Short mmCIF file of C-alpha atoms in Angstrom, two decimals:
data_model
loop_
_atom_site.label_atom_id
_atom_site.label_comp_id
_atom_site.label_asym_id
_atom_site.label_seq_id
_atom_site.Cartn_x
_atom_site.Cartn_y
_atom_site.Cartn_z
CA UNK U 1 0.00 0.00 0.00
CA UNK U 2 1.31 3.42 -0.97
CA UNK U 3 1.24 6.04 1.80
CA UNK U 4 0.97 9.74 0.95
CA UNK U 5 2.46 12.43 3.17
CA UNK U 6 1.39 16.03 2.59
CA UNK U 7 3.26 19.10 3.73
CA UNK U 8 2.88 21.54 5.24
CA UNK U 9 -0.11 20.68 7.41
CA UNK U 10 -1.16 24.34 7.31
CA UNK U 11 -0.09 27.00 4.85
CA UNK U 12 -0.81 30.68 5.38
CA UNK U 13 -0.27 33.08 2.50
CA UNK U 14 -1.43 36.49 1.33
CA UNK U 15 -3.75 37.18 -1.63
CA UNK U 16 -1.76 37.29 -4.85
CA UNK U 17 1.07 35.17 -3.44
CA UNK U 18 2.19 31.85 -4.80
CA UNK U 19 1.35 28.73 -2.76
CA UNK U 20 3.15 25.41 -3.08
CA UNK U 21 1.67 22.26 -1.54
CA UNK U 22 3.64 19.01 -1.47
CA UNK U 23 2.71 15.34 -1.53
CA UNK U 24 5.27 12.57 -1.08
CA UNK U 25 4.51 8.95 -1.93
CA UNK U 26 6.10 6.15 0.07
CA UNK U 27 7.02 4.21 -3.05
CA UNK U 28 7.17 4.24 -6.82
CA UNK U 29 6.82 3.36 -9.71
CA UNK U 30 3.77 4.24 -11.73
CA UNK U 31 2.18 6.46 -9.13
CA UNK U 32 -0.70 8.38 -10.65
CA UNK U 33 -1.84 11.38 -8.68
CA UNK U 34 -4.82 13.67 -8.32
CA UNK U 35 -5.47 16.75 -6.20
CA UNK U 36 -8.79 17.74 -4.65
CA UNK U 37 -10.04 20.91 -3.02
CA UNK U 38 -12.55 20.63 -0.18
CA UNK U 39 -14.32 23.60 1.35
CA UNK U 40 -16.15 23.30 4.70
CA UNK U 41 -19.41 21.40 4.42
CA UNK U 42 -18.77 20.42 0.81
CA UNK U 43 -17.61 17.32 -1.02
CA UNK U 44 -14.10 17.20 -2.46
CA UNK U 45 -13.71 18.71 -5.92
CA UNK U 46 -11.26 17.32 -8.46
CA UNK U 47 -8.63 19.90 -9.43
CA UNK U 48 -5.80 17.91 -11.04
CA UNK U 49 -5.62 14.37 -12.46
CA UNK U 50 -2.74 12.44 -13.97
CA UNK U 51 -0.26 14.55 -11.97
CA UNK U 52 -0.56 17.67 -14.14
CA UNK U 53 -3.91 17.83 -15.98
CA UNK U 54 -6.46 20.38 -14.87
CA UNK U 55 -10.02 19.11 -14.54
CA UNK U 56 -12.82 20.86 -16.40
CA UNK U 57 -13.60 24.32 -15.11
CA UNK U 58 -10.53 24.59 -12.86
CA UNK U 59 -8.85 28.00 -13.05
CA UNK U 60 -5.48 28.17 -14.75
CA UNK U 61 -3.81 29.40 -11.53
CA UNK U 62 -3.91 25.78 -10.31
CA UNK U 63 -1.17 23.52 -11.65
CA UNK U 64 0.24 20.12 -10.76
CA UNK U 65 3.71 18.71 -11.29
CA UNK U 66 6.11 16.05 -10.12
CA UNK U 67 7.32 12.55 -10.76
CA UNK U 68 8.55 9.49 -8.94
CA UNK U 69 7.59 10.05 -5.33
CA UNK U 70 7.46 13.86 -5.14
CA UNK U 71 4.44 15.83 -6.33
CA UNK U 72 3.38 19.46 -6.08
CA UNK U 73 0.20 21.51 -6.37
CA UNK U 74 0.91 25.15 -7.12
CA UNK U 75 -1.54 28.02 -6.89
CA UNK U 76 0.13 30.83 -8.79
CA UNK U 77 -1.79 33.79 -7.35
CA UNK U 78 -3.92 33.10 -4.29
CA UNK U 79 -7.51 34.24 -4.22
CA UNK U 80 -9.71 34.44 -1.14
CA UNK U 81 -11.94 31.69 -2.53
CA UNK U 82 -8.98 29.28 -2.46
CA UNK U 83 -9.34 28.89 1.32
CA UNK U 84 -9.87 25.13 1.71
CA UNK U 85 -8.34 21.79 2.54
CA UNK U 86 -6.33 20.21 -0.26
CA UNK U 87 -5.82 16.45 -0.56
CA UNK U 88 -3.62 14.40 -2.84
CA UNK U 89 -4.86 11.01 -4.01
CA UNK U 90 -3.00 8.08 -5.52
CA UNK U 91 -4.88 5.78 -7.89
CA UNK U 92 -2.57 3.62 -10.01
CA UNK U 93 -3.67 0.18 -8.97
CA UNK U 94 -6.44 -2.29 -9.63
CA UNK U 95 -7.61 -3.92 -7.46
CA UNK U 96 -7.70 -0.45 -6.05
CA UNK U 97 -6.22 0.54 -2.78
CA UNK U 98 -6.79 4.19 -3.31
CA UNK U 99 -4.92 6.35 -0.84
CA UNK U 100 -5.48 9.95 0.21
CA UNK U 101 -3.02 12.20 1.92
CA UNK U 102 -3.88 13.71 5.27
CA UNK U 103 -4.40 17.14 3.75
CA UNK U 104 -3.01 20.66 3.76
CA UNK U 105 -5.13 23.47 5.17
CA UNK U 106 -4.70 26.64 3.14
CA UNK U 107 -5.34 29.88 4.98
CA UNK U 108 -5.29 33.41 3.60
CA UNK U 109 -3.46 36.02 5.66
CA UNK T 1 -27.85 18.07 -14.66
CA UNK T 2 -24.87 15.85 -13.97
CA UNK T 3 -25.07 14.79 -10.34
CA UNK T 4 -24.87 12.08 -7.72
CA UNK T 5 -27.35 12.03 -4.86
CA UNK T 6 -26.70 9.86 -1.81
CA UNK T 7 -29.29 8.79 0.72
CA UNK T 8 -29.76 6.31 3.53
CA UNK T 9 -27.52 7.71 6.22
CA UNK T 10 -28.85 7.57 9.76
CA UNK T 11 -28.10 7.07 13.44
CA UNK T 12 -27.63 3.38 14.15
CA UNK T 13 -26.50 1.36 17.15
CA UNK T 14 -23.25 -0.63 17.13
CA UNK T 15 -23.81 -3.96 15.43
CA UNK T 16 -26.58 -2.55 13.28
CA UNK T 17 -26.95 -2.29 9.52
CA UNK T 18 -27.64 0.42 6.95
CA UNK T 19 -28.02 0.52 3.19
CA UNK T 20 -26.79 3.61 1.37
CA UNK T 21 -27.92 4.55 -2.13
CA UNK T 22 -26.37 6.79 -4.75
CA UNK T 23 -28.61 7.92 -7.60
CA UNK T 24 -26.86 9.21 -10.70
CA UNK T 25 -28.22 11.47 -13.41
CA UNK T 26 -27.06 13.48 -16.40
CA UNK T 27 -24.58 10.97 -17.89
CA UNK T 28 -24.34 7.39 -19.18
CA UNK T 29 -24.25 5.58 -15.85
CA UNK T 30 -23.18 2.13 -17.01
CA UNK T 31 -20.01 3.44 -18.68
CA UNK T 32 -18.32 4.20 -15.37
CA UNK T 33 -16.91 2.63 -12.25
CA UNK T 34 -18.00 4.03 -8.90
CA UNK T 35 -16.64 4.27 -5.40
CA UNK T 36 -17.72 4.93 -1.86
CA UNK T 37 -15.42 7.24 0.09
CA UNK T 38 -15.97 8.19 3.72
CA UNK T 39 -14.73 11.03 5.84
CA UNK T 40 -14.80 10.91 9.61
CA UNK T 41 -15.21 14.20 11.49
CA UNK T 42 -12.05 16.28 11.16
CA UNK T 43 -10.26 13.64 9.08
CA UNK T 44 -9.25 13.21 5.47
CA UNK T 45 -11.12 11.06 2.95
CA UNK T 46 -10.84 7.28 3.20
CA UNK T 47 -11.61 5.07 0.21
CA UNK T 48 -14.10 2.34 1.20
CA UNK T 49 -15.15 0.36 -1.86
CA UNK T 50 -15.23 0.30 -5.66
CA UNK T 51 -17.32 -1.38 -8.34
CA UNK T 52 -16.59 -1.71 -12.04
CA UNK T 53 -18.88 -0.36 -14.77
CA UNK T 54 -20.53 -3.70 -15.38
CA UNK T 55 -20.68 -4.61 -11.71
CA UNK T 56 -18.59 -7.74 -12.08
CA UNK T 57 -15.63 -6.44 -10.12
CA UNK T 58 -15.75 -5.16 -6.56
CA UNK T 59 -13.07 -4.25 -4.06
CA UNK T 60 -12.99 -3.16 -0.45
CA UNK T 61 -10.70 -1.47 2.02
CA UNK T 62 -9.37 -3.82 4.67
CA UNK T 63 -11.31 -1.91 7.33
CA UNK T 64 -14.69 -2.88 5.83
CA UNK T 65 -14.04 -6.13 3.94
CA UNK T 66 -16.47 -8.83 5.04
CA UNK T 67 -18.92 -6.30 6.54
CA UNK T 68 -19.75 -4.00 3.61
CA UNK T 69 -21.07 -4.95 0.15
CA UNK T 70 -21.12 -2.65 -2.86
CA UNK T 71 -23.53 -3.26 -5.72
CA UNK T 72 -25.18 -1.40 -8.57
CA UNK T 73 -28.38 -1.50 -10.59
CA UNK T 74 -27.61 -0.16 -14.05
CA UNK T 75 -31.32 -0.14 -14.94
CA UNK T 76 -31.92 2.36 -12.12
CA UNK T 77 -28.63 4.31 -12.38
CA UNK T 78 -27.97 3.58 -8.72
CA UNK T 79 -25.05 2.34 -6.64
CA UNK T 80 -25.58 0.80 -3.21
CA UNK T 81 -23.50 0.16 -0.12
CA UNK T 82 -24.85 -2.43 2.32
CA UNK T 83 -23.17 -1.94 5.68
CA UNK T 84 -23.43 -4.62 8.36
CA UNK T 85 -21.89 -5.09 11.81
CA UNK T 86 -21.35 -1.36 12.14
CA UNK T 87 -18.95 -0.02 14.74
CA UNK T 88 -18.34 3.47 16.09
CA UNK T 89 -15.30 3.67 13.81
CA UNK T 90 -17.67 3.63 10.82
CA UNK T 91 -19.11 7.00 11.83
CA UNK T 92 -18.51 9.35 8.90
CA UNK T 93 -19.98 11.19 5.97
CA UNK T 94 -20.18 8.72 3.11
CA UNK T 95 -19.67 10.03 -0.42
CA UNK T 96 -20.38 8.34 -3.71
CA UNK T 97 -17.71 9.20 -6.28
CA UNK T 98 -17.50 8.47 -10.01
CA UNK T 99 -14.29 7.40 -11.72
CA UNK T 100 -13.25 9.95 -14.33
CA UNK T 101 -12.71 7.72 -17.35
CA UNK T 102 -11.42 4.24 -16.60
CA UNK T 103 -11.71 1.89 -13.66
CA UNK T 104 -8.45 3.08 -12.09
CA UNK T 105 -8.80 6.82 -12.28
CA UNK T 106 -9.34 10.02 -10.36
CA UNK T 107 -12.80 10.77 -8.98
CA UNK T 108 -14.33 13.55 -11.07
CA UNK T 109 -17.87 13.68 -9.66
CA UNK T 110 -18.89 13.44 -6.00
CA UNK T 111 -22.25 13.48 -4.31
CA UNK T 112 -23.07 15.76 -1.41
CA UNK T 113 -22.63 12.93 1.09
CA UNK T 114 -24.86 11.15 3.58
CA UNK T 115 -24.06 11.04 7.30
CA UNK T 116 -23.75 7.76 9.16
CA UNK T 117 -23.53 7.91 12.94
CA UNK T 118 -22.91 4.72 14.91
CA UNK T 119 -23.62 5.24 18.58
CA UNK T 120 -25.44 3.63 21.46
#
């Protein structure tokens, strides 16, 4: 089973700043990764799939990158509506043992 | 409208059973695999179970295997989760989530969730 470790646990940044969220997988190869945004009281929303592909309707300020065991979600210019929890999600296997990271809480200063 | 709508969550005593439903609309239901994902209060999501598009393949997290059963009725565009022998650790919001394209894929559509509380 692949374990995902997200850092930092909490990230505080100012509007307009760049935010970088990390997700480390416990093993490789062939990790496939997604990122989700979850606002309070709402279901998770898919932002990024296949490490770097934006889902439909996701603003261009969100981007994903990485390879091997190190992955990154970058928000290029923070907006107030980006306040949320962000989770990474590994999904390369069938039978599936999908794994989620423990999340990064994004706060706006 | 493309959506998933869960129902069936409730307050149940330890050892009890519940059946959750997830009704899909706005897309070709039987083309896609589905999952149940739960989220305990203050915790991250936890994958629970998956079912292939045709229903012939099912998988479970170790924490629920032998107690939970996933199924689907493609004629009714609905996915089910039968939960037996419930424990307090099963308390969570349960989400239905659709696989994006293939069976092993990101989850591109989520329902609003249904709350399951296991307590005496």
